[in-house]
mmCIF file of C-alpha atoms in Angstrom:
data_model
loop_
_atom_site.group_PDB
_atom_site.id
_atom_site.type_symbol
_atom_site.label_atom_id
_atom_site.label_comp_id
_atom_site.label_asym_id
_atom_site.label_seq_id
_atom_site.Cartn_x
_atom_site.Cartn_y
_atom_site.Cartn_z
ATOM 1 C CA ALA A 124 80.950 0.675 138.645
ATOM 2 C CA CYS A 125 79.871 -1.571 135.707
ATOM 3 C CA GLY A 126 83.126 -1.013 134.418
ATOM 4 C CA VAL A 127 82.879 2.880 134.163
ATOM 5 C CA GLU A 128 85.908 4.509 135.674
ATOM 6 C CA ALA A 129 85.178 7.025 138.370
ATOM 7 C CA ARG A 130 86.640 9.872 136.496
ATOM 8 C CA GLN A 131 83.925 9.340 133.787
ATOM 9 C CA ILE A 132 80.742 9.986 136.310
ATOM 10 C CA VAL A 133 79.506 12.871 137.142
ATOM 11 C CA LEU A 134 77.407 13.274 140.268
ATOM 12 C CA SER A 135 75.015 15.931 140.746
ATOM 13 C CA ASP A 136 72.656 16.639 143.742
ATOM 14 C CA THR A 137 71.732 19.486 145.810
ATOM 15 C CA GLU A 138 74.972 19.051 148.010
ATOM 16 C CA SER A 139 77.941 17.023 147.488
ATOM 17 C CA HIS A 140 78.709 13.940 149.911
ATOM 18 C CA MET A 141 81.888 12.811 151.401
ATOM 19 C CA ARG A 142 81.952 9.583 149.723
ATOM 20 C CA THR A 143 81.613 11.161 146.276
ATOM 21 C CA ARG A 144 84.576 13.097 146.976
ATOM 22 C CA ARG A 145 86.331 10.036 148.459
ATOM 23 C CA GLN A 146 85.527 7.655 145.728
ATOM 24 C CA GLY A 147 86.930 10.639 142.885
ATOM 25 C CA PHE A 148 83.455 10.970 141.115
ATOM 26 C CA GLU A 149 83.307 14.517 139.899
ATOM 27 C CA PHE A 150 80.563 16.818 141.741
ATOM 28 C CA ILE A 151 78.152 19.417 139.793
ATOM 29 C CA SER A 152 75.669 21.087 142.129
ATOM 30 C CA ALA A 153 71.976 20.431 140.547
ATOM 31 C CA GLU A 154 71.519 24.186 140.259
ATOM 32 C CA ASN A 155 74.552 24.649 138.184
ATOM 33 C CA LEU A 156 74.165 21.411 135.915
ATOM 34 C CA ALA A 157 72.579 23.030 133.042
ATOM 35 C CA GLU A 158 75.207 26.150 133.155
ATOM 36 C CA SER A 159 77.944 23.696 132.763
ATOM 37 C CA GLY A 160 77.269 22.794 129.128
ATOM 38 C CA ARG A 161 78.023 19.260 129.422
ATOM 39 C CA CYS A 162 75.695 16.589 128.100
ATOM 40 C CA PHE A 163 75.550 13.023 129.266
ATOM 41 C CA ASP A 164 74.826 9.244 127.788
ATOM 42 C CA TYR A 165 73.101 7.971 131.201
ATOM 43 C CA ILE A 166 70.954 10.010 133.662
ATOM 44 C CA VAL A 167 69.823 8.632 136.931
ATOM 45 C CA LEU A 168 66.743 10.704 138.443
ATOM 46 C CA GLU A 169 65.706 9.137 142.100
ATOM 47 C CA LYS A 170 65.163 12.054 144.692
ATOM 48 C CA PRO A 171 64.358 15.012 142.338
ATOM 49 C CA LEU A 172 60.928 13.636 141.141
ATOM 50 C CA ARG A 173 59.848 12.540 144.520
ATOM 51 C CA GLU A 174 60.610 15.606 146.838
ATOM 52 C CA LEU A 175 58.414 17.877 144.325
ATOM 53 C CA ARG A 176 55.307 16.231 145.830
ATOM 54 C CA THR A 177 53.779 18.022 149.054
ATOM 55 C CA ALA A 178 52.508 15.736 152.172
ATOM 56 C CA ASN A 179 49.000 16.152 151.457
ATOM 57 C CA GLU A 180 49.112 16.264 147.539
ATOM 58 C CA PRO A 181 47.401 13.564 145.755
ATOM 59 C CA THR A 182 49.779 10.929 144.093
ATOM 60 C CA ARG A 183 47.296 10.303 141.456
ATOM 61 C CA SER A 184 43.705 10.973 140.101
ATOM 62 C CA TYR A 185 40.891 9.113 141.684
ATOM 63 C CA ARG A 186 37.984 9.992 138.838
ATOM 64 C CA PHE A 187 37.177 8.259 135.832
ATOM 65 C CA PHE A 188 38.712 4.716 137.163
ATOM 66 C CA GLU A 189 38.150 3.177 133.710
ATOM 67 C CA ASP A 190 39.639 5.369 131.543
ATOM 68 C CA LEU A 191 42.433 6.010 133.824
ATOM 69 C CA ASP A 192 43.005 2.052 133.961
ATOM 70 C CA LYS A 193 42.862 1.685 130.405
ATOM 71 C CA VAL A 194 46.132 4.095 129.901
ATOM 72 C CA GLU A 195 48.078 2.688 133.236
ATOM 73 C CA ALA A 196 47.277 -0.701 131.555
ATOM 74 C CA ALA A 197 48.998 0.524 128.089
ATOM 75 C CA PHE A 198 51.680 2.146 129.620
ATOM 76 C CA LEU A 199 52.654 -1.056 131.766
ATOM 77 C CA ASP A 200 52.611 -3.144 128.571
ATOM 78 C CA GLY A 201 54.877 -1.091 126.637
ATOM 79 C CA ASN A 202 51.978 0.016 124.385
ATOM 80 C CA LEU A 203 51.234 3.899 125.779
ATOM 81 C CA PHE A 204 52.243 5.369 122.339
ATOM 82 C CA SER A 205 49.090 3.265 120.582
ATOM 83 C CA LEU A 206 46.420 4.829 122.670
ATOM 84 C CA GLY A 207 44.166 7.102 120.298
ATOM 85 C CA LYS A 208 44.960 11.034 120.389
ATOM 86 C CA ARG A 209 41.439 11.499 122.303
ATOM 87 C CA GLU A 210 42.388 8.860 124.972
ATOM 88 C CA LYS A 211 46.018 10.685 125.443
ATOM 89 C CA GLU A 212 44.566 14.088 125.950
ATOM 90 C CA PHE A 213 41.963 13.602 128.231
ATOM 91 C CA PHE A 214 44.238 11.194 130.318
ATOM 92 C CA CYS A 215 46.779 14.062 130.369
ATOM 93 C CA ALA A 216 44.386 16.919 131.334
ATOM 94 C CA LEU A 217 42.714 14.633 134.106
ATOM 95 C CA VAL A 218 46.424 13.843 135.649
ATOM 96 C CA GLU A 219 47.452 17.814 135.237
ATOM 97 C CA ALA A 220 44.146 18.975 137.151
ATOM 98 C CA ASP A 221 44.086 16.108 139.846
ATOM 99 C CA VAL A 222 47.972 15.659 140.129
ATOM 100 C CA PRO A 223 49.632 19.296 140.650
ATOM 101 C CA PHE A 224 53.316 17.866 141.322
ATOM 102 C CA ALA A 225 53.118 15.848 137.751
ATOM 103 C CA ALA A 226 53.754 19.364 135.977
ATOM 104 C CA GLY A 227 56.911 19.992 137.947
ATOM 105 C CA ALA A 228 58.090 16.408 137.321
ATOM 106 C CA LEU A 229 57.782 16.852 133.988
ATOM 107 C CA GLN A 230 59.578 20.194 133.900
ATOM 108 C CA LYS A 231 62.695 18.257 135.809
ATOM 109 C CA MET A 232 62.582 15.402 133.212
ATOM 110 C CA LYS A 233 62.751 17.846 130.246
ATOM 111 C CA ASN A 234 65.251 19.589 131.999
ATOM 112 C CA ALA A 235 67.490 16.409 132.284
ATOM 113 C CA LEU A 236 66.385 15.146 128.976
ATOM 114 C CA ALA A 237 67.993 18.485 127.364
ATOM 115 C CA LEU A 238 71.572 17.461 129.028
ATOM 116 C CA LEU A 239 70.964 13.707 127.375
ATOM 117 C CA ASN A 240 73.427 13.136 124.357
ATOM 118 C CA PRO A 241 71.420 11.528 121.174
ATOM 119 C CA GLY A 242 71.284 7.674 121.942
ATOM 120 C CA GLY A 243 71.407 8.274 125.663
ATOM 121 C CA GLU A 244 69.545 6.883 128.544
ATOM 122 C CA MET A 245 68.006 8.188 131.527
ATOM 123 C CA ARG A 246 66.378 6.493 134.142
ATOM 124 C CA LEU A 247 63.958 6.987 137.247
ATOM 125 C CA ALA A 248 65.327 4.865 139.630
ATOM 126 C CA TYR A 249 62.646 3.937 142.266
ATOM 127 C CA SER A 250 61.107 7.538 141.755
ATOM 128 C CA GLY A 251 57.959 6.777 144.248
ATOM 129 C CA LEU A 252 55.858 7.658 141.511
ATOM 130 C CA LEU A 253 52.421 5.735 140.539
ATOM 131 C CA PRO A 254 52.404 4.382 137.333
ATOM 132 C CA GLN A 255 49.806 7.012 136.130
ATOM 133 C CA VAL A 256 52.063 9.843 136.747
ATOM 134 C CA GLU A 257 54.932 7.890 134.837
ATOM 135 C CA ALA A 258 52.266 7.251 132.071
ATOM 136 C CA TYR A 259 51.514 10.840 131.945
ATOM 137 C CA LEU A 260 55.268 11.826 131.789
ATOM 138 C CA MET A 261 56.326 9.774 129.068
ATOM 139 C CA LEU A 262 52.966 11.082 127.040
ATOM 140 C CA LYS A 263 53.814 14.735 127.492
ATOM 141 C CA LEU A 264 57.715 14.372 126.979
ATOM 142 C CA LYS A 265 56.844 12.318 123.443
ATOM 143 C CA GLU A 266 55.155 15.696 122.513
ATOM 144 C CA SER A 267 58.717 17.386 122.744
ATOM 145 C CA TYR A 268 60.746 14.315 121.997
ATOM 146 C CA PRO A 269 59.276 12.198 119.337
ATOM 147 C CA GLU A 270 61.857 9.793 119.127
ATOM 148 C CA LEU A 271 61.374 9.064 122.964
ATOM 149 C CA GLN A 272 61.136 5.250 123.739
ATOM 150 C CA TYR A 273 60.514 3.815 127.317
ATOM 151 C CA ILE A 274 60.646 0.837 129.057
ATOM 152 C CA TYR A 275 58.941 0.344 132.392
ATOM 153 C CA ASP A 276 60.503 -2.484 134.840
ATOM 154 C CA GLN A 277 57.931 -3.211 137.456
ATOM 155 C CA SER A 278 59.811 -5.538 139.435
ATOM 156 C CA ARG A 279 62.539 -2.941 139.942
ATOM 157 C CA GLY A 280 60.247 -0.139 140.077
ATOM 158 C CA CYS A 281 62.509 1.699 137.233
ATOM 159 C CA LEU A 282 61.533 3.508 134.146
ATOM 160 C CA CYS A 283 63.766 4.022 131.485
ATOM 161 C CA CYS A 284 63.793 6.639 128.442
ATOM 162 C CA ARG A 285 66.009 6.569 125.588
ATOM 163 C CA LEU A 286 66.201 9.065 122.767
#
């Protein structure tokens, strides 16, 4: 795939799939990945974040639209980190209160970033998350990883983080 040999790719999920083995990819179960002691140059998260949300749980906050829209617009334009401290704090507190699964998604991303090599890249490929939650994740991750950069590709529904 993209000039990378199968032996250089490690796949991780809750269970191994036949196609994974047939194509020669190494597989490490998701629950054992952190204990593997390995770090990676590139991590793609797809299902894990979407699966954290229960059926009736809100996907976004519906309060203070004007404030939320300003932060979402800054996120989509790539200017999220230039917002004022109070705006960021208010936004994050609101999302944490109104979108409970966002905290679980944040922890999953922190776990993945801990396995990323310096200069590595992590992607949320069609995460099913709305820009409001993705903006929250980037703001909170920036607190732990000041060097974090992000690119949001709306056309592909892909959020890319780099350290």
